[in-house]
PDB file of C-alpha atoms in Angstrom:
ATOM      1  CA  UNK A   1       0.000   0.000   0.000  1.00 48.00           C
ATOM      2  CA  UNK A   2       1.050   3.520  -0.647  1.00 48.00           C
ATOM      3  CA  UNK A   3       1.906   5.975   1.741  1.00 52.00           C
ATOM      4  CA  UNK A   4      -1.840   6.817   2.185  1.00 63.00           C
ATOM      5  CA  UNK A   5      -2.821   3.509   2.970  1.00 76.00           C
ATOM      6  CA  UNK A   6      -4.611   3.542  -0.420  1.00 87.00           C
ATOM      7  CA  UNK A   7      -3.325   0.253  -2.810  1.00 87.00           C
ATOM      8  CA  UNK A   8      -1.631   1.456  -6.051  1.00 82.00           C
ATOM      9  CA  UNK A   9      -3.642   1.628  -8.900  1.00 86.00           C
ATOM     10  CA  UNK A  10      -6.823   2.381  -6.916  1.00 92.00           C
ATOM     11  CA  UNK A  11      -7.592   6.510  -7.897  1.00 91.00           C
ATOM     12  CA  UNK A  12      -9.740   8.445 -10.066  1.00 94.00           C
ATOM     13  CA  UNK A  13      -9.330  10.936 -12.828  1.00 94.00           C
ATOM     14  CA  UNK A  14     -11.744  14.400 -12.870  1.00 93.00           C
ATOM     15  CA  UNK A  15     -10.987  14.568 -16.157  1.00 95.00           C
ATOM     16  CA  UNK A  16     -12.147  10.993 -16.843  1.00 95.00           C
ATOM     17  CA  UNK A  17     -15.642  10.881 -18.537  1.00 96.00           C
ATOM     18  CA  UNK A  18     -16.773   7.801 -16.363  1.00 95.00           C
ATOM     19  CA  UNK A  19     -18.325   8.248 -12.854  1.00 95.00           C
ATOM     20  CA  UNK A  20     -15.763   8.043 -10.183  1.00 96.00           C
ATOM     21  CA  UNK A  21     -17.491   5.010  -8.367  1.00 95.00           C
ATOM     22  CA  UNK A  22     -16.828   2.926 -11.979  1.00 95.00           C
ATOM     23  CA  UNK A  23     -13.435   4.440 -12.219  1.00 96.00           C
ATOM     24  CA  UNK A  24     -12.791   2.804  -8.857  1.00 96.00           C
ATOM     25  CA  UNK A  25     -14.689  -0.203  -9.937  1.00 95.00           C
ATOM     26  CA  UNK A  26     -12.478  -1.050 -12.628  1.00 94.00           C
ATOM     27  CA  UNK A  27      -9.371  -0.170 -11.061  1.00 96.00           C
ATOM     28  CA  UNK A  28     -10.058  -3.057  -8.619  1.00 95.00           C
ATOM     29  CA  UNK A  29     -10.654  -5.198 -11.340  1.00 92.00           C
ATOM     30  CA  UNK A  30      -7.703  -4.116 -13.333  1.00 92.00           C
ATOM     31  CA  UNK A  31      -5.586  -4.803 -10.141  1.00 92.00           C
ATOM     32  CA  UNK A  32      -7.342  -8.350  -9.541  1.00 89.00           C
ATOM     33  CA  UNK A  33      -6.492  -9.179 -12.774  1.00 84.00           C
ATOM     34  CA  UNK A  34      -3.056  -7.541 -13.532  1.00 86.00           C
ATOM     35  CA  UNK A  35      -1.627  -9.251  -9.848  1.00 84.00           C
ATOM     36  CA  UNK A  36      -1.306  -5.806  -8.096  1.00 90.00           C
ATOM     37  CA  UNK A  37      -4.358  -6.926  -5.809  1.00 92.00           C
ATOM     38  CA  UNK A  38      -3.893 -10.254  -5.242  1.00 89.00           C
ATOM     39  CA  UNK A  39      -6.769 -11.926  -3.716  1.00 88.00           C
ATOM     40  CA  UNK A  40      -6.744 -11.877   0.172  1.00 90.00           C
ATOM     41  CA  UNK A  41      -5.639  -7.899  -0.648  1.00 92.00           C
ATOM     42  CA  UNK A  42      -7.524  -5.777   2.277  1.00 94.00           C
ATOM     43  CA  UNK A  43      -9.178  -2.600   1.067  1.00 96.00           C
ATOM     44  CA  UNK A  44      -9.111   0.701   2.937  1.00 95.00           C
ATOM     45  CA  UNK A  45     -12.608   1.315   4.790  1.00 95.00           C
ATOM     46  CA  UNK A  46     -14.999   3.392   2.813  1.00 95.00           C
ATOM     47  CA  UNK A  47     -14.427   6.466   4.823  1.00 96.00           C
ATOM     48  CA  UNK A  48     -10.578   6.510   4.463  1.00 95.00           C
ATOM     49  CA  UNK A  49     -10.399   5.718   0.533  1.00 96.00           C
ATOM     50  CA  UNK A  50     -13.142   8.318   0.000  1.00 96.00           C
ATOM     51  CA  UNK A  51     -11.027  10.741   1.896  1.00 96.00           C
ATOM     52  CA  UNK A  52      -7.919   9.867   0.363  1.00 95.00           C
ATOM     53  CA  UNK A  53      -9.523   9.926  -2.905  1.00 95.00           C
ATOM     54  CA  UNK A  54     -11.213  13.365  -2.765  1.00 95.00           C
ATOM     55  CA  UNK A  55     -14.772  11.541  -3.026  1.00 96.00           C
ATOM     56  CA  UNK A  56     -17.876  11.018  -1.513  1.00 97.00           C
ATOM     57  CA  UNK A  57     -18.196   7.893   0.972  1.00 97.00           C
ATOM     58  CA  UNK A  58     -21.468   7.049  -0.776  1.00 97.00           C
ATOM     59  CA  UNK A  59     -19.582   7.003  -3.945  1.00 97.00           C
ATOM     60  CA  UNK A  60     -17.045   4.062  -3.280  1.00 97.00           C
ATOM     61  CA  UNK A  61     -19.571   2.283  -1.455  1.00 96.00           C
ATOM     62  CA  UNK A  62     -21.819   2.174  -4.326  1.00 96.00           C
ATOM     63  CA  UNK A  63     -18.256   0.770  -5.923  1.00 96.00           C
ATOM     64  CA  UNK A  64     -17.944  -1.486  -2.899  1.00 96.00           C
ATOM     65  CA  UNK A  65     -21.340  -2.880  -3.159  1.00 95.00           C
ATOM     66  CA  UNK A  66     -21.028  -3.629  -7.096  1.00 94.00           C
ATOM     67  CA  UNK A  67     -18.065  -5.250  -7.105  1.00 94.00           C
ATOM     68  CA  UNK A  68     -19.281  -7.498  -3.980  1.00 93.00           C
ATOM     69  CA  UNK A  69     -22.743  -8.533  -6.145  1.00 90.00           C
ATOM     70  CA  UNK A  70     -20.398  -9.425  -8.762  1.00 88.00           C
ATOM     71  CA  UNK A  71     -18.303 -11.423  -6.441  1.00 88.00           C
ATOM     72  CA  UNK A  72     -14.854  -9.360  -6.662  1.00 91.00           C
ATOM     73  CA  UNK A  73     -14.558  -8.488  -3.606  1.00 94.00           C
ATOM     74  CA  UNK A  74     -16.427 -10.005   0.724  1.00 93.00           C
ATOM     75  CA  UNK A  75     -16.798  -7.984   3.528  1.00 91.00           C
ATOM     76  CA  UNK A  76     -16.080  -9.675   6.482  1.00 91.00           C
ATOM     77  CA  UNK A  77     -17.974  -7.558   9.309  1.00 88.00           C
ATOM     78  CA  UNK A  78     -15.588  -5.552  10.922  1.00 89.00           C
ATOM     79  CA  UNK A  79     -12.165  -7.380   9.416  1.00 92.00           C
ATOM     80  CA  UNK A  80     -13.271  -5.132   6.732  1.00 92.00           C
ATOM     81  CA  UNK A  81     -12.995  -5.919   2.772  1.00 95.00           C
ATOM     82  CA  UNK A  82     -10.817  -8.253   0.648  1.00 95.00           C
ATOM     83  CA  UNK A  83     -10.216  -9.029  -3.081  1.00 94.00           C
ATOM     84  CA  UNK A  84     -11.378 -12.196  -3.577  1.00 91.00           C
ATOM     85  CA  UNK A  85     -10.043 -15.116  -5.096  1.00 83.00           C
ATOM     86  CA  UNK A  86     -11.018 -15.249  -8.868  1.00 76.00           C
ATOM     87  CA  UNK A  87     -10.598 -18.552 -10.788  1.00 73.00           C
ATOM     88  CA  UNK A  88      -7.526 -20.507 -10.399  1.00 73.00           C
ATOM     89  CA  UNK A  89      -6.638 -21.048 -13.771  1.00 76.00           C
ATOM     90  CA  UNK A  90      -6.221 -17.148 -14.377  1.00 70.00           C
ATOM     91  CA  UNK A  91      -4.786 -16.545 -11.365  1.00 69.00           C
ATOM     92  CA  UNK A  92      -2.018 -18.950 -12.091  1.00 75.00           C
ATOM     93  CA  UNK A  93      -1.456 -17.008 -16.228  1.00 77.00           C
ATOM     94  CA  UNK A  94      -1.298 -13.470 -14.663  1.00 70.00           C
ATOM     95  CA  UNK A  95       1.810 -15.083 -12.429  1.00 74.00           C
ATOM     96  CA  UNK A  96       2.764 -16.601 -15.578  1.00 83.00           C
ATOM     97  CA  UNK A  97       2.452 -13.156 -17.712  1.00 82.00           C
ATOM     98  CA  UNK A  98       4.098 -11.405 -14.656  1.00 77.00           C
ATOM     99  CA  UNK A  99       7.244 -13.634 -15.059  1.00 87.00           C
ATOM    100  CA  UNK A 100       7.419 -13.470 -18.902  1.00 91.00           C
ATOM    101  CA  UNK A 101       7.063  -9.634 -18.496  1.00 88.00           C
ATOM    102  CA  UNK A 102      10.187  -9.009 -16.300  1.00 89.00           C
ATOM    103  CA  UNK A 103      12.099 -11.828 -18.191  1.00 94.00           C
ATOM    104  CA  UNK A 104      11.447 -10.221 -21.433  1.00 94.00           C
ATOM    105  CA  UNK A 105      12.179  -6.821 -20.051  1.00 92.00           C
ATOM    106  CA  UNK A 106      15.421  -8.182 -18.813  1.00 95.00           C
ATOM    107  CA  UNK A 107      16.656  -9.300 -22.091  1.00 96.00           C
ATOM    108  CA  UNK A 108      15.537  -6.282 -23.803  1.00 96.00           C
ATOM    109  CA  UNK A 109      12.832  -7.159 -25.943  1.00 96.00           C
ATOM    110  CA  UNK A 110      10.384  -4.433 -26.658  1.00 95.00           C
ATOM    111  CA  UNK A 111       6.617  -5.073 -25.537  1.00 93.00           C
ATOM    112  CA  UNK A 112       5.094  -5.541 -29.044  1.00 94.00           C
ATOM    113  CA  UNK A 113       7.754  -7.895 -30.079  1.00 96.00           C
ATOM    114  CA  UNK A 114       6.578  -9.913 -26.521  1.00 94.00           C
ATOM    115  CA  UNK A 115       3.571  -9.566 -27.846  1.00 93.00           C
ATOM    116  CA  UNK A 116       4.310 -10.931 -30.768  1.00 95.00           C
ATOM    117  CA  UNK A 117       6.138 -13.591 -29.458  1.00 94.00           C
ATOM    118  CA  UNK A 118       3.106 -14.676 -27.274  1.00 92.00           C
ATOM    119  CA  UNK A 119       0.055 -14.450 -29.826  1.00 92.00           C
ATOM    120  CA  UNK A 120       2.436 -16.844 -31.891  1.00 94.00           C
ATOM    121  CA  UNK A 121       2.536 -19.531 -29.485  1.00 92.00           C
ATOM    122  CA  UNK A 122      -1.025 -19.395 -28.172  1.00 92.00           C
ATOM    123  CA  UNK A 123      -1.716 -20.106 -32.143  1.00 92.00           C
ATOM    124  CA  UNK A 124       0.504 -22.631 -32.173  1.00 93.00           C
ATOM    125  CA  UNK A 125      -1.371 -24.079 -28.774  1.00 90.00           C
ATOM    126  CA  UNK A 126      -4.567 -23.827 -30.267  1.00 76.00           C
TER     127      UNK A 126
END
């Protein structure tokens, strides 16, 4: 977590057309998916990321509330709320894409040539 207690990743842009509640929405799913919220990842209260975000407390726990229906995210009572585990199989080729990300990077291939590289062999797979 950052210095704010706030997760990386997790803000809003004014200048973003989107409502800031679906801003936030997606950033949580970007984060589940991309590894930077692993599941078991607490979330700040509702009160502190709506402070630290500039927004309304009734506007992240609308965001709160969607991504629970849609089974992103449990509140456990007063432990508070956690990213929740989303299916194994994914979980397991976002560690995968992490680690062919930094190797890549470390031998100096550019990202579309990675890219590249990848969409060839998932053809290949089938």
């Amino acid at each position: 977590m950052a210095e704010t207690g706030v997760p990386a990743g997790l803000a809003v842009d004014p200048a973003d057309p989107r409502p800031p509640y679906e801003q936030l929405r997606q950033a949580v799913l970007r984060g589940r998916e991309d590894g930077t919220l692993p599941a078991g990842t607490r979330l700040p209260p509702v009160r502190r990321l709506a402070e630290a975000l500039g927004l309304a407390a009734n506007t992240v726990a609308k965001a709160y509330r969607e991504l629970e229906s849609a089974g992103v995210i449990e509140t456990r009572g007063r432990l508070g709320s956690f990213v929740r585990a989303g299916d194994r199989g994914e979980e397991l080729a976002v560690e995968a894409a992490r680690r062919y990300a930094e190797t890549v990077a470390g031998l100096g291939v550019p990202s579309a040539r990675a890219l590249e590289l990848v969409a060839a062999q998932l053809r290949r797979s089938g």
